[in-house]
Amino acid sequence: MLTATMRRHLISAALLAPVVGFLAVVFMLPLGVLLKLSFTAPAGPLSTYADILGGWLYTRVFWNTLVLAVMVTAITILAGYPTAHMLTRLKGLTLTLAVYGVLFPLWISVLIRTFAWILLLEKNGPINRLLVGAGILDAPAAFLFSNTGVAIGMVHVLLPYAILPIYANMLRVDARLLQASDGLGASPLATFRRVYLPLTMPGVAAGAVLVFLLALGFFITPALLGGANSMTVAMLIETLVNERLAWPLAGAASFLLLAAILVLLAVASRFVKLGAALEVR
Amino acid sequence: MAERSPGFRFAVHGLGSLVLAFLLLPIFAVVPASLNYGSFIRLPPEVWSTRWYARFFADREWLTSLVTSFEVAAIATAVSALLGTAGALGLTRIGGRLRAALTGLILAPMIVPVIVTAVSLYYVGRYWGMTGTVPGLAMAHVLMCLPFVVLNVGVSLRALDPSWLRAAEGLGASPARVFATVTLPTILPGLFGGAVFSLITSFDEVVLSIFIAGVQAKTLPVKMWEVVRLEFTPILSVASTLLIGLTVLLFVLFRLAAARARVAGVGP
């Protein structure tokens, strides 16, 4: 005879079993196999990790990925902050349309957004023609196949992830605090620096962590806009698998990337509410 | 703050508008690009023509990939909706650490770099017969779709007052009846939101797809990926324009529906 409590637990287990089972088989198990694979190089179990951490070619790829991620995070936050502030000042239809303007790009495939940038940044593309025509450049610039092009494309894809958490945070700022600061004679700059900026910092931190984490794993945008000149860790993993068939090395690179992301996440989650950042989307 | 200063206001609104333009305008560059006459893309086109659209719809490979995209998205969405709804219902019934751990597990595919998930699935998928099949690719997509269903249904479930369930039970309704008449109507907006995001996520997915699709399950993004690495032909802009058109349609429909019912907004 089942007691009521046992029945309750049984139903909970039955509801959760399919999704947990699915993730165990299709997500955790393959990752486990890849992790195991990374220790199976003929030269010894840790040789792959030593190769990647010791080879200047590999460390350069990790370094380039880091530089790109830092650069893209800085630009998205600097551009996203005033944009989020503008959103808090809009009302009615203008606000709705502006928010849709931030959300809509997230619905478009990264591949299409990156392809559009190829067309725009090409040597004979409209942006180069405009810059040369206006006399800003003497000759068309090589935006493509460089970190510049990759950074432009990545900023475009990741900007909404910076704007949305900052905007959500700004909406929660109590306007009376700003009025009080004003009323007590603080200059607008002082009010911004000592009241508004500290109060909106959690949103900035959440946006920055989110953008940075996503940027570290970027593949499509750097592969198409940067090519071999701007290799990221994700591109390295793809090359190791598809061109060199070096599975143990690919596994090691994957888990070094994953470890970096998990460490960052563990550190960040002590200061930042990332769950809240995910929910505003 | 400095709101009273018109200069500050002008600067913020000017910069914000520029950022919005930067977000939106480049996407639509593919539309004029699709209307080129020549086989090289020139922006804006020197000679306008719709001949690449005719090419697209006459090409069996492109059309097949479009159909495959729909098939994969339909399966991925259905499976995600089922697993995700059950999961979200289960999560509200358990407490504390287990709940946090399982929520983390469900959200993990959003945090783990997609390339890592893709490579690991590619490795085991070859032994499992998962690669190169439509259901196999759909299962990979479910990983990316599940979080949206679980989050959205979870948000809707917060609106469910447990006393309604007890009232329905007390009035003699069977568990199935309680679900159909109380729980389901409450979570329907969240389920709808989660399903739309799943559909879009699957339709847009590239990284998992290029590893799992093989020859037999080539979706539109996979076909585009293969072509874009070889040449920048206007037919790519045609495929992009069609996908953008479809997305605009879904976006508008979704926003209209969301304005009518309170659809939970967890997702893009």
XYZ file of C-alpha atoms in Angstrom:
549
model
C 0.000 0.000 0.000
C 1.440 3.360 -1.049
C 1.280 6.213 1.388
C 0.290 9.655 0.123
C 3.871 10.942 0.496
C 5.290 8.027 -1.445
C 2.769 8.613 -4.190
C 3.719 12.281 -4.341
C 7.413 11.426 -4.690
C 6.633 8.804 -7.297
C 4.723 11.326 -9.429
C 7.536 13.895 -9.105
C 10.062 11.276 -10.170
C 7.903 10.206 -13.117
C 7.617 13.835 -14.283
C 11.352 14.491 -14.047
C 12.693 11.131 -15.216
C 12.220 11.723 -18.977
C 14.043 15.072 -19.099
C 16.815 13.987 -16.719
C 17.250 10.693 -18.584
C 17.362 12.504 -21.910
C 20.033 14.951 -20.699
C 22.037 12.134 -19.111
C 22.216 10.226 -22.401
C 22.343 12.994 -25.026
C 24.346 15.595 -23.052
C 26.284 14.256 -20.037
C 27.320 10.902 -21.496
C 28.832 12.333 -24.732
C 30.697 14.965 -22.691
C 31.992 12.193 -20.438
C 33.167 10.182 -23.429
C 34.968 13.232 -24.827
C 36.604 13.900 -21.446
C 37.810 10.294 -21.275
C 39.054 10.574 -24.849
C 41.214 13.550 -23.927
C 43.325 11.273 -21.701
C 43.923 8.578 -24.325
C 46.780 10.034 -26.371
C 49.560 7.477 -27.072
C 52.113 9.781 -25.431
C 50.456 9.508 -22.026
C 47.221 10.499 -20.298
C 48.135 14.137 -19.650
C 50.189 14.679 -22.799
C 47.314 16.367 -24.666
C 46.887 18.954 -21.930
C 50.653 19.511 -21.841
C 50.695 19.890 -25.629
C 47.984 22.531 -25.598
C 49.230 24.491 -22.603
C 52.834 24.268 -23.788
C 52.532 24.763 -27.553
C 52.881 28.406 -28.556
C 50.439 27.902 -31.449
C 47.710 26.660 -29.123
C 48.343 29.207 -26.389
C 48.203 31.919 -29.038
C 44.704 30.723 -30.006
C 43.597 30.783 -26.369
C 45.133 34.237 -25.968
C 43.422 35.543 -29.117
C 40.074 34.178 -27.880
C 40.575 35.921 -24.547
C 41.572 39.235 -26.172
C 38.534 39.115 -28.468
C 36.187 38.281 -25.581
C 37.538 41.142 -23.429
C 37.358 43.601 -26.332
C 33.811 42.565 -27.291
C 32.631 42.663 -23.658
C 34.016 46.173 -23.171
C 32.419 47.501 -26.369
C 29.004 45.896 -25.733
C 28.877 47.313 -22.190
C 29.977 50.812 -23.294
C 27.405 50.844 -26.114
C 24.750 48.947 -24.158
C 24.697 51.163 -21.062
C 23.470 54.392 -22.719
C 21.110 52.351 -24.907
C 19.558 50.721 -21.845
C 19.254 54.154 -20.236
C 17.494 55.486 -23.327
C 14.990 52.610 -23.073
C 14.107 53.659 -19.507
C 13.240 57.148 -20.827
C 10.933 55.948 -23.615
C 7.179 55.391 -23.292
C 4.312 53.775 -25.167
C 4.762 52.670 -28.757
C 8.299 54.074 -29.037
C 9.362 51.950 -26.055
C 7.682 48.826 -27.448
C 9.340 49.261 -30.830
C 12.751 50.004 -29.311
C 12.580 46.906 -27.079
C 11.541 44.822 -30.101
C 14.535 46.306 -31.895
C 16.792 44.827 -29.219
C 14.985 41.456 -29.120
C 14.419 40.852 -32.840
C 18.092 40.250 -33.776
C 18.124 37.349 -31.267
C 15.554 35.600 -33.459
C 17.778 35.762 -36.546
C 20.339 33.006 -37.067
C 23.939 33.960 -36.232
C 24.852 32.611 -39.657
C 22.615 35.139 -41.435
C 23.781 38.030 -39.275
C 27.395 37.103 -39.960
C 26.752 36.705 -43.699
C 25.218 40.180 -43.768
C 28.424 41.560 -42.227
C 30.514 39.817 -44.889
C 28.532 41.673 -47.548
C 28.850 44.995 -45.734
C 32.542 44.764 -44.785
C 33.895 43.371 -48.073
C 36.752 45.148 -49.799
C 34.362 46.539 -52.406
C 31.405 46.552 -50.025
C 29.231 49.551 -49.165
C 31.060 50.439 -45.934
C 34.457 50.617 -47.622
C 33.009 52.573 -50.572
C 31.380 55.011 -48.136
C 34.577 55.511 -46.122
C 36.736 55.962 -49.216
C 34.132 58.177 -50.875
C 33.964 60.415 -47.815
C 37.736 60.687 -47.798
C 38.072 58.986 -44.385
C 40.129 56.166 -45.902
C 42.569 56.434 -48.809
C 42.054 52.835 -49.877
C 39.517 50.148 -48.917
C 40.367 48.613 -45.525
C 40.639 44.864 -44.982
C 37.944 44.458 -42.301
C 37.401 40.830 -43.212
C 39.833 38.112 -42.146
C 41.037 40.184 -39.193
C 40.110 40.668 -35.554
C 38.398 43.960 -36.486
C 35.783 42.197 -38.595
C 35.330 39.444 -36.007
C 34.880 42.010 -33.224
C 32.278 43.953 -35.246
C 30.307 40.770 -35.938
C 30.527 39.518 -32.367
C 29.501 42.872 -30.880
C 26.478 42.805 -33.188
C 25.445 39.331 -32.055
C 26.125 39.874 -28.334
C 24.865 43.455 -27.754
C 21.321 42.404 -26.735
C 22.790 40.206 -23.979
C 24.472 43.312 -22.533
C 21.529 45.706 -22.990
C 18.791 43.533 -21.462
C 20.249 42.844 -17.966
C 21.341 46.506 -17.640
C 17.885 47.697 -18.709
C 16.155 45.337 -16.238
C 18.428 46.658 -13.477
C 17.816 50.328 -14.397
C 14.056 49.790 -14.177
C 14.485 48.741 -10.540
C 16.373 51.908 -9.546
C 14.239 54.036 -7.233
C 13.913 57.473 -8.902
C 13.490 59.112 -5.485
C 17.122 58.348 -4.672
C 18.205 60.390 -7.692
C 15.851 63.210 -6.729
C 17.206 63.158 -3.182
C 20.769 63.390 -4.484
C 19.751 66.248 -6.775
C 17.884 67.992 -3.977
C 20.863 67.724 -1.652
C 22.856 69.726 -4.172
C 24.900 67.042 -5.945
C 25.892 67.895 -9.496
C 24.370 65.711 -12.227
C 27.757 64.086 -12.715
C 28.106 63.372 -8.989
C 24.584 61.888 -8.871
C 25.465 59.633 -11.780
C 28.829 58.598 -10.383
C 27.839 58.117 -6.752
C 24.189 57.005 -6.962
C 23.039 55.807 -10.407
C 26.202 53.992 -11.514
C 26.643 51.991 -8.274
C 22.935 51.070 -8.288
C 23.118 49.820 -11.894
C 26.433 47.988 -11.429
C 24.796 44.563 -10.781
C 23.154 44.764 -14.223
C 26.443 45.777 -15.825
C 28.204 42.867 -14.115
C 25.525 40.370 -15.171
C 25.624 41.617 -18.767
C 29.415 41.569 -18.853
C 29.655 38.011 -17.484
C 26.988 36.775 -19.905
C 28.630 38.402 -22.956
C 32.102 37.264 -21.903
C 31.022 33.635 -21.370
C 29.240 33.486 -24.708
C 32.122 35.223 -26.497
C 34.647 32.633 -25.251
C 32.803 29.857 -27.128
C 32.102 31.723 -30.384
C 32.514 29.721 -33.562
C 30.449 30.799 -36.595
C 31.276 34.518 -36.515
C 35.079 34.207 -36.131
C 35.212 31.311 -38.615
C 33.507 33.372 -41.335
C 34.734 36.898 -40.590
C 38.199 36.075 -39.299
C 39.309 32.818 -40.816
C 42.807 31.556 -40.081
C 43.953 35.086 -39.160
C 41.731 35.244 -36.122
C 41.502 31.766 -34.735
C 39.422 31.128 -31.623
C 39.416 28.057 -29.382
C 36.125 26.908 -30.920
C 37.695 27.051 -34.412
C 40.739 25.181 -33.102
C 38.494 22.392 -31.775
C 36.719 22.158 -35.140
C 40.034 21.984 -37.020
C 41.412 19.318 -34.674
C 38.304 17.179 -35.245
C 37.607 17.703 -38.939
C 41.053 18.244 -40.435
C 43.514 16.552 -38.114
C 41.228 13.882 -36.653
C 43.095 14.501 -33.392
C 40.294 13.560 -31.012
C 42.327 13.470 -27.770
C 43.683 16.968 -28.493
C 40.219 18.236 -29.399
C 38.913 16.771 -26.147
C 41.639 18.477 -24.133
C 41.025 21.850 -25.828
C 37.271 21.428 -25.188
C 37.723 20.763 -21.507
C 40.244 23.554 -20.998
C 37.685 25.937 -22.520
C 34.882 24.444 -20.443
C 36.975 24.579 -17.264
C 37.736 28.266 -17.848
C 34.029 28.972 -18.299
C 32.982 26.975 -15.219
C 35.594 28.641 -13.001
C 34.464 32.052 -14.223
C 30.831 31.114 -13.652
C 31.550 29.844 -10.138
C 33.386 33.056 -9.249
C 30.790 35.289 -10.906
C 27.778 33.571 -9.357
C 29.017 34.669 -5.937
C 28.569 38.299 -6.944
C 26.096 38.309 -9.819
C 22.574 36.967 -10.145
C 22.954 35.287 -13.521
C 19.571 33.576 -13.308
C 17.933 36.987 -13.232
C 20.010 38.016 -16.249
C 18.743 35.026 -18.206
C 15.131 35.747 -17.332
C 14.898 39.239 -18.741
C 15.426 38.002 -22.256
C 19.969 63.362 -12.668
C 21.204 65.267 -15.675
C 17.878 64.642 -17.383
C 17.073 68.346 -17.389
C 20.076 69.121 -19.551
C 18.967 68.876 -23.187
C 22.551 68.214 -24.267
C 22.773 65.066 -22.130
C 19.368 63.857 -23.286
C 20.359 64.424 -26.897
C 23.619 62.528 -26.426
C 21.979 59.491 -24.786
C 19.130 59.291 -27.287
C 21.486 59.850 -30.190
C 23.849 57.109 -29.060
C 20.971 54.753 -28.193
C 19.351 55.276 -31.591
C 22.683 54.625 -33.308
C 23.058 51.356 -31.382
C 19.525 50.283 -32.349
C 20.270 51.111 -35.983
C 23.518 49.122 -35.721
C 21.526 46.159 -34.356
C 18.772 46.190 -36.962
C 19.934 47.660 -40.277
C 22.835 45.294 -41.121
C 20.514 42.264 -40.922
C 18.431 43.652 -43.769
C 21.444 44.153 -46.045
C 20.773 40.638 -47.355
C 17.450 41.780 -48.871
C 18.866 44.082 -51.602
C 21.748 41.623 -51.975
C 19.245 38.919 -52.942
C 17.975 41.116 -55.781
C 21.259 41.266 -57.695
C 21.277 40.254 -61.317
C 24.948 39.270 -61.556
C 26.514 36.264 -59.861
C 28.588 38.544 -57.625
C 26.832 40.342 -54.828
C 26.991 44.106 -55.175
C 25.390 46.408 -52.653
C 23.282 48.135 -53.780
C 22.786 46.030 -56.937
C 23.695 47.648 -60.254
C 21.066 45.626 -62.078
C 18.061 44.464 -60.047
C 16.447 41.107 -60.700
C 14.555 38.298 -59.015
C 16.290 35.592 -60.980
C 18.105 34.175 -57.930
C 14.737 33.541 -56.315
C 13.758 31.525 -59.380
C 17.079 29.670 -59.077
C 16.450 28.934 -55.404
C 12.982 27.485 -55.979
C 14.168 25.469 -58.959
C 17.028 23.913 -57.009
C 16.130 20.593 -55.456
C 18.952 20.729 -52.893
C 17.919 24.112 -51.472
C 14.253 23.129 -51.348
C 15.046 19.805 -49.674
C 17.094 21.590 -47.026
C 14.184 23.946 -46.354
C 11.828 20.973 -45.898
C 14.379 19.216 -43.653
C 14.566 22.366 -41.509
C 10.806 22.235 -40.985
C 10.907 18.515 -40.142
C 13.735 18.859 -37.634
C 12.140 21.930 -36.013
C 8.750 20.195 -35.716
C 10.208 17.093 -34.028
C 12.541 19.105 -31.775
C 9.686 21.391 -30.684
C 7.266 18.532 -29.966
C 9.829 16.571 -27.936
C 10.984 19.692 -26.061
C 7.399 20.661 -25.250
C 6.639 17.216 -23.821
C 9.864 16.694 -21.870
C 10.072 20.334 -20.813
C 6.490 20.634 -19.548
C 6.764 17.437 -17.534
C 10.123 18.635 -16.221
C 8.814 22.072 -15.229
C 5.866 20.449 -13.413
C 8.259 18.060 -11.661
C 10.613 20.864 -10.611
C 7.847 22.696 -8.710
C 7.136 19.528 -6.715
C 10.645 19.066 -5.368
C 12.627 21.380 -3.146
C 15.942 22.846 -2.254
C 19.214 21.523 -3.571
C 17.841 18.830 -5.858
C 15.707 21.432 -7.611
C 18.664 23.796 -8.044
C 20.852 20.968 -9.332
C 18.287 19.741 -11.864
C 17.544 23.296 -13.039
C 21.285 23.712 -13.550
C 21.418 20.494 -15.556
C 18.571 21.632 -17.810
C 20.167 25.056 -18.383
C 23.694 23.636 -18.817
C 23.511 23.291 -22.640
C 23.171 27.101 -22.768
C 26.406 27.546 -20.791
C 28.607 24.800 -22.259
C 30.057 26.144 -25.549
C 27.978 24.685 -28.378
C 31.126 23.565 -30.202
C 32.013 21.306 -27.244
C 28.533 19.762 -27.136
C 28.598 19.386 -30.921
C 31.973 17.645 -31.049
C 31.060 15.248 -28.225
C 27.737 14.367 -29.894
C 29.482 13.958 -33.240
C 31.840 11.416 -31.668
C 29.229 9.221 -29.968
C 26.583 9.929 -32.610
C 28.548 8.004 -35.223
C 28.324 4.846 -33.107
C 24.701 5.448 -32.170
C 23.555 5.990 -35.751
C 22.461 9.470 -34.723
C 24.453 11.438 -37.281
C 22.898 11.995 -40.684
C 19.337 11.326 -39.546
C 16.477 13.799 -39.104
C 15.414 12.427 -35.672
C 19.053 12.357 -34.539
C 19.588 16.015 -35.426
C 16.242 16.888 -33.807
C 17.400 15.227 -30.545
C 20.542 17.382 -30.601
C 18.363 20.478 -31.098
C 16.185 19.474 -28.128
C 19.194 20.220 -25.894
C 19.071 23.866 -26.957
C 15.244 24.117 -26.945
C 14.514 22.508 -23.547
C 15.668 25.462 -21.405
C 13.158 27.772 -23.103
C 10.228 25.403 -22.477
C 11.203 24.697 -18.858
C 11.799 28.405 -18.072
C 8.580 29.612 -19.722
C 6.326 26.905 -18.300
C 8.032 27.486 -14.938
C 7.135 31.191 -15.028
C 3.501 30.365 -15.893
C 3.347 27.828 -13.069
C 4.102 30.570 -10.545
C 0.629 31.900 -11.336
C -0.917 28.564 -10.325
C -2.442 28.809 -6.868
C -2.061 25.399 -5.118
C -5.426 25.949 -3.443
C -7.101 25.623 -6.870
C -5.628 22.147 -7.198
C -6.834 21.182 -3.728
C -10.260 22.633 -4.479
C -10.524 20.622 -7.697
C -9.398 17.465 -5.888
C -11.778 18.126 -3.017
C -14.649 18.441 -5.475
C -13.822 14.930 -6.642
C -11.857 15.538 -9.876
C -9.434 12.806 -10.945
C -5.713 13.790 -11.275
C -6.094 13.739 -15.081
C -9.118 16.024 -14.861
C -7.316 18.401 -12.481
C -4.458 18.636 -14.976
C -6.737 19.220 -17.966
C -9.019 21.791 -16.327
C -6.706 23.649 -13.911
C -3.007 23.111 -14.635
C -2.996 23.037 -18.428
C -4.964 26.268 -18.989
C -2.612 28.058 -16.572
C 0.598 26.915 -18.245
C -0.672 27.216 -21.821
C 0.760 30.728 -22.408
C 4.177 29.574 -21.154
C 3.997 26.416 -23.213
C 3.140 28.473 -26.298
C 6.071 30.816 -25.648
C 8.443 27.920 -25.080
C 7.267 26.188 -28.252
C 7.773 29.301 -30.400
C 11.296 29.804 -29.006
C 12.026 26.111 -29.613
C 10.878 26.401 -33.212
C 13.087 29.455 -33.814
C 16.059 27.966 -31.952
C 15.929 24.769 -34.019
C 15.397 26.648 -37.275
C 18.399 28.925 -36.616
C 20.763 26.309 -35.141
C 24.066 25.972 -37.034
C 26.896 24.536 -34.919
C 25.295 21.281 -33.732
C 23.737 20.868 -37.159
C 26.946 21.063 -39.197
C 28.368 18.204 -37.138
C 25.265 15.998 -36.857
C 23.422 16.657 -40.139
C 25.582 14.586 -42.480
C 24.190 14.346 -46.004
C 20.728 13.094 -45.141
C 19.605 15.696 -42.604
C 20.959 18.870 -44.190
C 18.936 21.807 -42.874
C 18.861 25.219 -44.539
C 21.555 26.703 -42.221
C 23.817 23.696 -42.921
C 23.413 24.124 -46.671
C 24.109 27.863 -46.264
C 27.207 27.110 -44.183
C 28.579 24.809 -46.879
C 27.995 27.327 -49.654
C 29.188 30.416 -47.777
C 32.596 28.798 -47.240
C 32.987 28.373 -51.014
C 31.490 31.478 -52.598
C 29.370 34.540 -51.833
C 26.565 33.932 -54.309
C 23.286 35.895 -54.322
C 21.425 32.620 -53.719
C 22.727 32.814 -50.117
C 21.032 36.189 -49.778
C 17.848 34.636 -51.129
C 17.952 31.903 -48.470
C 18.726 34.538 -45.799
C 15.915 36.806 -46.973
C 13.410 33.947 -46.915
C 14.488 32.966 -43.372
C 14.277 36.588 -42.221
C 10.805 36.912 -43.759
C 9.665 33.786 -41.961
C 11.163 35.071 -38.698
C 9.504 38.489 -39.030
C 6.174 36.723 -39.551
C 6.671 34.509 -36.470
C 7.925 37.458 -34.406
C 4.872 39.594 -35.234
C 2.425 36.713 -34.666
C 4.128 35.885 -31.380
C 4.061 39.488 -30.145
C 0.373 39.820 -31.090
C -0.458 36.588 -29.253
C 1.700 37.652 -26.320
C -0.158 40.941 -26.090
C -3.493 39.089 -25.925
C -2.616 36.314 -23.483
C 0.059 36.865 -20.898
C 2.760 34.840 -22.594
C 5.790 34.510 -20.394
C 8.748 36.299 -21.939
C 11.701 34.092 -21.069
C 13.635 33.803 -24.302
C 14.528 36.114 -27.123
